[in-house]
Coordinates of C-alpha atoms in Angstrom, one line a residue:
X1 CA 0.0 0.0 0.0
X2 CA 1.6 3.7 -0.9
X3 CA 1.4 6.2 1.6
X4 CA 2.3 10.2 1.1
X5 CA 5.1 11.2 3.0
X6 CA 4.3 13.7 6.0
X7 CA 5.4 16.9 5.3
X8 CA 6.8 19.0 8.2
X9 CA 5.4 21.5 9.8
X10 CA 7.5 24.8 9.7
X11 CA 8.5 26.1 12.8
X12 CA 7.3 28.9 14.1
X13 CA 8.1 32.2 13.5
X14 CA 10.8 33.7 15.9
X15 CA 9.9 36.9 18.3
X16 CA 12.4 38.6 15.7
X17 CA 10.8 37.5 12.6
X18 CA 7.4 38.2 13.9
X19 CA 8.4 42.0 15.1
X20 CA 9.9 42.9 11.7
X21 CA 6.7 41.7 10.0
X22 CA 4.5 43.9 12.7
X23 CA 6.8 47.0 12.1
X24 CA 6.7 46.2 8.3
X25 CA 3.4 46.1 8.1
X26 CA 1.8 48.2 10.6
X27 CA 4.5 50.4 12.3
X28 CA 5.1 50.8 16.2
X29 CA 1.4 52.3 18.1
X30 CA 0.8 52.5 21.5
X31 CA -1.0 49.4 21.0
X32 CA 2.3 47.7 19.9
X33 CA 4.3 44.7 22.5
X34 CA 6.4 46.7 25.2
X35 CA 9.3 45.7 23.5
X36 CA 8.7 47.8 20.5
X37 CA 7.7 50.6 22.2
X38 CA 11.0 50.5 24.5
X39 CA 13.0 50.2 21.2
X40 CA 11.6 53.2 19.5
X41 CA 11.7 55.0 22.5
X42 CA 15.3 54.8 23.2
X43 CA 16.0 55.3 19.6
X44 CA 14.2 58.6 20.1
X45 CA 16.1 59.3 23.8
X46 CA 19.7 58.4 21.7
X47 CA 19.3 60.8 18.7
X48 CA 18.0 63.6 21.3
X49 CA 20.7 63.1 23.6
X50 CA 23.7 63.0 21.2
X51 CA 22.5 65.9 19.1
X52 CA 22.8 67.7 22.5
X53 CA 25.9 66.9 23.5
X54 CA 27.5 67.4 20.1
X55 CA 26.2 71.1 20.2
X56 CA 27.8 71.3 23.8
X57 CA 31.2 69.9 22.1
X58 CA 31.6 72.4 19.7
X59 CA 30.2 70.3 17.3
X60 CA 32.3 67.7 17.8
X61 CA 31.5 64.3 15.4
X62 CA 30.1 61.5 17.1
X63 CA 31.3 58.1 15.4
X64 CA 28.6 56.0 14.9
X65 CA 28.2 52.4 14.0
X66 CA 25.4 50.4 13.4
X67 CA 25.5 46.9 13.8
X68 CA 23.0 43.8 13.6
X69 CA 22.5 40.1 15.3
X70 CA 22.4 37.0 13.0
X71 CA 19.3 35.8 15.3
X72 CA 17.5 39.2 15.0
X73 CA 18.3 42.7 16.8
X74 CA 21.2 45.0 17.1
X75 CA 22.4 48.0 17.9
X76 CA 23.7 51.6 17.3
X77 CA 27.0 52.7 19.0
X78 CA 27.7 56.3 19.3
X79 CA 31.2 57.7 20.7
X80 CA 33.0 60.9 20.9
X81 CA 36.7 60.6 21.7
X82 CA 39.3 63.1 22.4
X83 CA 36.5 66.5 21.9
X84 CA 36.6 69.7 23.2
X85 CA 34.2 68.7 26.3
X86 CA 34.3 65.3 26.5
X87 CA 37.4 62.8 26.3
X88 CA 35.5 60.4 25.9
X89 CA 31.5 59.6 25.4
X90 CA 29.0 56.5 24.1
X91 CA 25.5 56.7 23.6
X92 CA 24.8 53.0 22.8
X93 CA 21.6 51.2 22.1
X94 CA 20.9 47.6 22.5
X95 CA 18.6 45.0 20.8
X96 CA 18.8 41.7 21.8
X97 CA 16.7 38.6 20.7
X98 CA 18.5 35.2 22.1
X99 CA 17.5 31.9 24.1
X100 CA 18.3 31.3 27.7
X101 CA 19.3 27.6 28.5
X102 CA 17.6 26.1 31.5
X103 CA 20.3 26.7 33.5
X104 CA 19.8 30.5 33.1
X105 CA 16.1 30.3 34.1
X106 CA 16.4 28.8 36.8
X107 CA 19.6 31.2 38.3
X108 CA 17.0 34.4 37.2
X109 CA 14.1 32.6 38.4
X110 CA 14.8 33.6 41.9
X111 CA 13.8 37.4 41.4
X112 CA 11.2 36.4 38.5
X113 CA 8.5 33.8 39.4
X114 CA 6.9 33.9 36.2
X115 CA 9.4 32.3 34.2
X116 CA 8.0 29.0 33.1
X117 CA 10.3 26.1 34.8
X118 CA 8.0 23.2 33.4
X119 CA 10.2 20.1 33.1
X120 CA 9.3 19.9 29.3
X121 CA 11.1 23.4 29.0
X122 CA 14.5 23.5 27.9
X123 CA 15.2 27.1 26.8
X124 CA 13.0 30.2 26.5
X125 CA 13.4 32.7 24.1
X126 CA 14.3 36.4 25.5
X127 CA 14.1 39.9 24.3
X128 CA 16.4 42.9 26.0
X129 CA 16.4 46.8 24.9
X130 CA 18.7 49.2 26.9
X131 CA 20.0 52.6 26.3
X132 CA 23.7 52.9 27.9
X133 CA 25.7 56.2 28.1
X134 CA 28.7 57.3 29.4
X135 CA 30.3 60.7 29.5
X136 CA 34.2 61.1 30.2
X137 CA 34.8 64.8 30.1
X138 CA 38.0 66.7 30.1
X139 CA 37.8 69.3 32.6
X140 CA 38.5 67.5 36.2
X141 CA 36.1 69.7 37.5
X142 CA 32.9 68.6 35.4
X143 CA 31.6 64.9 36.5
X144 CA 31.6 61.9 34.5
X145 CA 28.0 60.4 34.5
X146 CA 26.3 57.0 33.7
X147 CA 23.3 56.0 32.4
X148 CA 21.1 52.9 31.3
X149 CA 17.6 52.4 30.9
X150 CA 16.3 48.5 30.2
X151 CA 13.6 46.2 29.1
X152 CA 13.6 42.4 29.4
X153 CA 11.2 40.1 28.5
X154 CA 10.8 36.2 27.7
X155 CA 8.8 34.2 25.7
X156 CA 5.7 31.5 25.7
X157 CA 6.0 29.2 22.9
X158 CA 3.2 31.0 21.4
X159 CA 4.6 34.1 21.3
X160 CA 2.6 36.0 24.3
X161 CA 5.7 37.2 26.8
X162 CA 5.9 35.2 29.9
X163 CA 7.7 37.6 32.3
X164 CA 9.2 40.6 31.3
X165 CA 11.0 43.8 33.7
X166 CA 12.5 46.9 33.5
X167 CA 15.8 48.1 35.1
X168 CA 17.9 51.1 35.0
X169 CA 19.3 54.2 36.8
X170 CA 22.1 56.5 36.4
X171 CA 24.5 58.2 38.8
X172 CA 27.3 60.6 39.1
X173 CA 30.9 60.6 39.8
X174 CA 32.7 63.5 40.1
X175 CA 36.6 63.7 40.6
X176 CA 36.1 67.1 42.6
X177 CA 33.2 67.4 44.7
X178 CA 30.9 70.5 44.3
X179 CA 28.0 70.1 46.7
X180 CA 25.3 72.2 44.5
X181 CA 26.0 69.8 41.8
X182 CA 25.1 66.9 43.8
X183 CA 22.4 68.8 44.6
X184 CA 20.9 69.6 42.0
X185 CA 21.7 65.9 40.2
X186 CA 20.2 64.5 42.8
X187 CA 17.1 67.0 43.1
X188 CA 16.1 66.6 39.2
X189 CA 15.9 63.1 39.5
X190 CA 13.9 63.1 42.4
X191 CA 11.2 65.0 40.8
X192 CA 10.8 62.2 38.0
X193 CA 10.6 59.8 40.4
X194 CA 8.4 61.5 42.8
X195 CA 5.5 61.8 40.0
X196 CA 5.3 58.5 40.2
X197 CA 6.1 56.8 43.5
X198 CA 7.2 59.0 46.7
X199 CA 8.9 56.2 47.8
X200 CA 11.0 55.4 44.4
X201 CA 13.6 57.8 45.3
X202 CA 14.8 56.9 48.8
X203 CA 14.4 53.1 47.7
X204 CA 16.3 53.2 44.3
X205 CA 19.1 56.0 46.0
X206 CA 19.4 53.7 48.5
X207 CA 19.9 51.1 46.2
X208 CA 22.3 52.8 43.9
X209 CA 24.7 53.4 46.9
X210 CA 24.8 49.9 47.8
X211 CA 25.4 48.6 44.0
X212 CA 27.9 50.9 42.7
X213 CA 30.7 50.3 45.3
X214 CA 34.1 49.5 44.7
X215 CA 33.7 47.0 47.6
X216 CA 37.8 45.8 47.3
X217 CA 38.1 49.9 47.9
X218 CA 35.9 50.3 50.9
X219 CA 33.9 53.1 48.9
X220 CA 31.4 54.2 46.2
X221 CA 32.3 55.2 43.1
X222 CA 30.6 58.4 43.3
X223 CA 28.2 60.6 44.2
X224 CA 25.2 58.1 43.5
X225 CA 22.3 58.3 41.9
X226 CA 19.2 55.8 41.5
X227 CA 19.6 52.6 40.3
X228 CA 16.8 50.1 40.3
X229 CA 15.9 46.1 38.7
X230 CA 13.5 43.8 38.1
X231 CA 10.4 45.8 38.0
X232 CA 7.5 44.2 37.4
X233 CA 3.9 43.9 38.0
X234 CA 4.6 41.5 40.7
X235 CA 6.0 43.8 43.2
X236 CA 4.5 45.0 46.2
X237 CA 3.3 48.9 45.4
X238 CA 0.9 47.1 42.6
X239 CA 2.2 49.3 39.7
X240 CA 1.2 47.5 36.2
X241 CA 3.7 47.4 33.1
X242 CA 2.1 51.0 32.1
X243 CA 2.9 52.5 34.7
X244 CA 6.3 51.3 34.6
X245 CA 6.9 52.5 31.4
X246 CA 5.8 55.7 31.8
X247 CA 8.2 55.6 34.9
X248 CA 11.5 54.9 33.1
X249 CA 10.5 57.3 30.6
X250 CA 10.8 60.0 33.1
X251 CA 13.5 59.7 34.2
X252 CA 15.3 59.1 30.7
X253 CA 14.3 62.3 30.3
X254 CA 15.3 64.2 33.2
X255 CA 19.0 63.4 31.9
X256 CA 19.4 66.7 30.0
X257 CA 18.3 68.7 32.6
X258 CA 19.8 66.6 35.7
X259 CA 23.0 66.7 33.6
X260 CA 24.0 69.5 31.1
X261 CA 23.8 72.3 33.6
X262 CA 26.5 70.8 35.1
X263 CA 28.6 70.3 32.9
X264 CA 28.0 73.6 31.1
X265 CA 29.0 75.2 34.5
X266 CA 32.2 73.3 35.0
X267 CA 33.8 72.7 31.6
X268 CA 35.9 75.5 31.1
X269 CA 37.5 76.0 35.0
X270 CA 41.3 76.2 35.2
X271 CA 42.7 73.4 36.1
X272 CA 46.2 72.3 37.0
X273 CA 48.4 69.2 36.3
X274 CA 48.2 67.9 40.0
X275 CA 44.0 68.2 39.4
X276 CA 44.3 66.5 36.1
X277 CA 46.1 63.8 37.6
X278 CA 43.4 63.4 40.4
X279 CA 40.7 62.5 38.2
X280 CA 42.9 60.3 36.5
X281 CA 43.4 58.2 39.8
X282 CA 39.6 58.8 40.1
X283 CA 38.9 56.9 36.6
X284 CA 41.6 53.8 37.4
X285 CA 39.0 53.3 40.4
X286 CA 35.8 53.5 37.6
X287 CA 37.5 50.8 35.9
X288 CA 38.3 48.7 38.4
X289 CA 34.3 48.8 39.5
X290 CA 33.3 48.0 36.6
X291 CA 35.4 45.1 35.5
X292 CA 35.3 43.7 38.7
X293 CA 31.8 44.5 39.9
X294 CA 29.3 45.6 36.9
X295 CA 26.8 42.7 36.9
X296 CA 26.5 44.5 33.2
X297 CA 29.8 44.0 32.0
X298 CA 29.6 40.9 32.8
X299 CA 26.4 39.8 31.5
X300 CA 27.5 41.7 28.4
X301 CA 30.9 40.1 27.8
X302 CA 28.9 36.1 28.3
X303 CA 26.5 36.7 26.0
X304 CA 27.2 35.0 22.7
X305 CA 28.5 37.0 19.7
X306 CA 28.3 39.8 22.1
X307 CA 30.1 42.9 20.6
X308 CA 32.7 43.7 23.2
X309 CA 33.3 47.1 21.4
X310 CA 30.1 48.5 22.5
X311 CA 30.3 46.6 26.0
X312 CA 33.5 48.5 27.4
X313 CA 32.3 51.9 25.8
X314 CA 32.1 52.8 29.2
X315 CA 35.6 53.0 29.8
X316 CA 37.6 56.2 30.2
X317 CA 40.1 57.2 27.2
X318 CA 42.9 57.6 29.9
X319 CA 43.1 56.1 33.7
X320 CA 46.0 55.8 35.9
X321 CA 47.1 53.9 39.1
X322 CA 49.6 55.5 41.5
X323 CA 51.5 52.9 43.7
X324 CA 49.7 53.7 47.5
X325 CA 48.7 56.9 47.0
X326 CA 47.1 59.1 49.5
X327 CA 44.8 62.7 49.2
X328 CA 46.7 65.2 51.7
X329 CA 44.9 65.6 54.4
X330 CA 42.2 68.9 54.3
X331 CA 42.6 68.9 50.7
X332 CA 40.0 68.9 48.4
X333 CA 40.8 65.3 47.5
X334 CA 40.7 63.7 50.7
X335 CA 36.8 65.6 50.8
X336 CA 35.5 63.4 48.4
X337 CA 37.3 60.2 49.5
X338 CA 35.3 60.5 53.3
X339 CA 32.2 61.5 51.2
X340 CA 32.5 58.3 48.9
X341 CA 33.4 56.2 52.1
X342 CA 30.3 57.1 53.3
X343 CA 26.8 58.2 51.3
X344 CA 25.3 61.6 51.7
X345 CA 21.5 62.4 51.8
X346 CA 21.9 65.2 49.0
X347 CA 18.0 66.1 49.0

């Protein structure tokens, strides 16, 4: 008896394939997944932010590269290196569609109950979206800043997400210590998140104190900031992925005015060579946290085909380590070291 051969069933289409058809076809809405709205928002945020600081830079060029995954997803990398402000500064944006093995569900699945660990489950596909900046500049007295904004968000087998979060925060690290700017960093942010949650600010400063420390060191590596994770609509306050979003927007855009300000007031102070070399020791310590410490990095630097480029964009230009070298005492550099050893209410 003959018999026709059973075709296969094609597989799926991949969260990749299935967001280029959607923003083919029908473009990004409010009505689109999270994940496409994140990825044209911080689009958006990049091109506003480096058009800004270019203008501050006497129109210094940024370089920037565009670059794509084989699986789906890329990224844009913007730097400025040796300008009139800014040694160095990156503006990077991130699109990342992979698979996390079982072994990585079940590690994140202690902060994220929803992820699916049904025995059948081997691997769940993932999407992440993240702005990352940092700004290097010249002058000693002007701070160098961080910032990243992200989405994450896996995958049922049907395409629905399963569990999904937002993270983020930036902070400040000055190599001279000017207490208005603190202020006022510190202040701006605030405000975003203080339309939102009146408890946001003292949790995520709080938070951002006890992450960015340069624990081998004994102290932070600035001046803080907020710095939050794994937001979703499982925590305590109730707040539903809306409300999140419109949370992280905020305070991506209370950047320009947290930051520029600053900058604008201190890039063009005298300086001397004994300053310069300061912040120089200041930036080795920058380094050190975050190749030792950054949970980022790291993440970054495991993830296959990762483009290392764009991971250690936050690095200064220039650094230096002096063999046991100490601030004299009642200068201005021994200041900041008790104020990094320990954390100041600013507002």
């Amino acid at each position: 008896m003959l018999t026709q051969p059973v075709e296969k069933l094609d597989a799926p289409p991949s969260i990749a394939e299935r967001d280029r058809l959607q923003k083919r076809e029908k473009g990004v809405t409010s009505t689109s997944p999270m994940r496409l709205r994140m990825e044209q928002f911080i689009k958006t945020q990049q091109a506003l932010i480096v058009s800004e600081l270019q203008e501050l830079d006497d129109g210094t060029p940024f370089r920037t590269d565009v670059w794509t995954r084989s699986n789906g997803g890329g990224g844009t990398s913007c730097v400025l290196q040796d300008g009139q402000v800014f040694e160095k500064a990156g503006v990077n944006t991130s699109i990342v569609y992979g698979t996390l093995p079982r072994a990585a569900i079940v590690k994140m699945r202690a902060d994220h109950k929803a992820l699916n660990l049904d025995p059948d489950i081997d691997s769940l596909q993932f999407f992440a979206a993240g702005l990352s900046m940092v700004l290097h500049p010249q002058n000693p007295k002007a701070p160098t800043v961080h910032l990243n904004y992200r989405y994450f968000e896996t995958e049922n087998a049907d395409g629905t997400p399963q569990a999904w979060w937002f993270g983020g925060g930036t902070d400040l690290t000055p190599a001279y210590l000017f207490d208005e700017d603190a202020i006022h960093f510190h202040r701006t942010i605030k405000q975003a998140c203080d339309a939102h949650d009146r408890t946001y600010y003292p949790r995520f400063k709080k938070w951002c104190d006890e992450y960015f420390s340069v624990k081998h060191r004994g102290e932070s590596r600035g001046v803080g900031g907020i710095f939050f994770d794994d937001l979703d609509d499982n925590a305590a306050d109730g707040k539903d992925q809306e409300n999140l979003f419109g949370f992280v927007q905020d305070c991506l855009r209370a950047f320009l005015p947290s930051y520029m300000p600053i900058v604008q007031k201190r890039k063009d102070m005298p300086f001397t060579e004994k300053e310069k070399e300061w912040q120089q020791l200041r930036r080795g310590r920058y380094v050190e946290f975050n190749l030792v410490h950054d949970r980022g990095t790291a993440f970054g630097l495991n993830t296959p085909n990762a483009r290392v480029e764009s991971i250690l964009m936050s690095l200064p230009l220039t650094a230096k380590w002096i063999y046991m070298h100490e601030p004299e005492k009642g200068s201005n550099e021994e200041r900041l070291v008790k104020v990094l050893k320990s954390p100041v209410d600013w507002v």
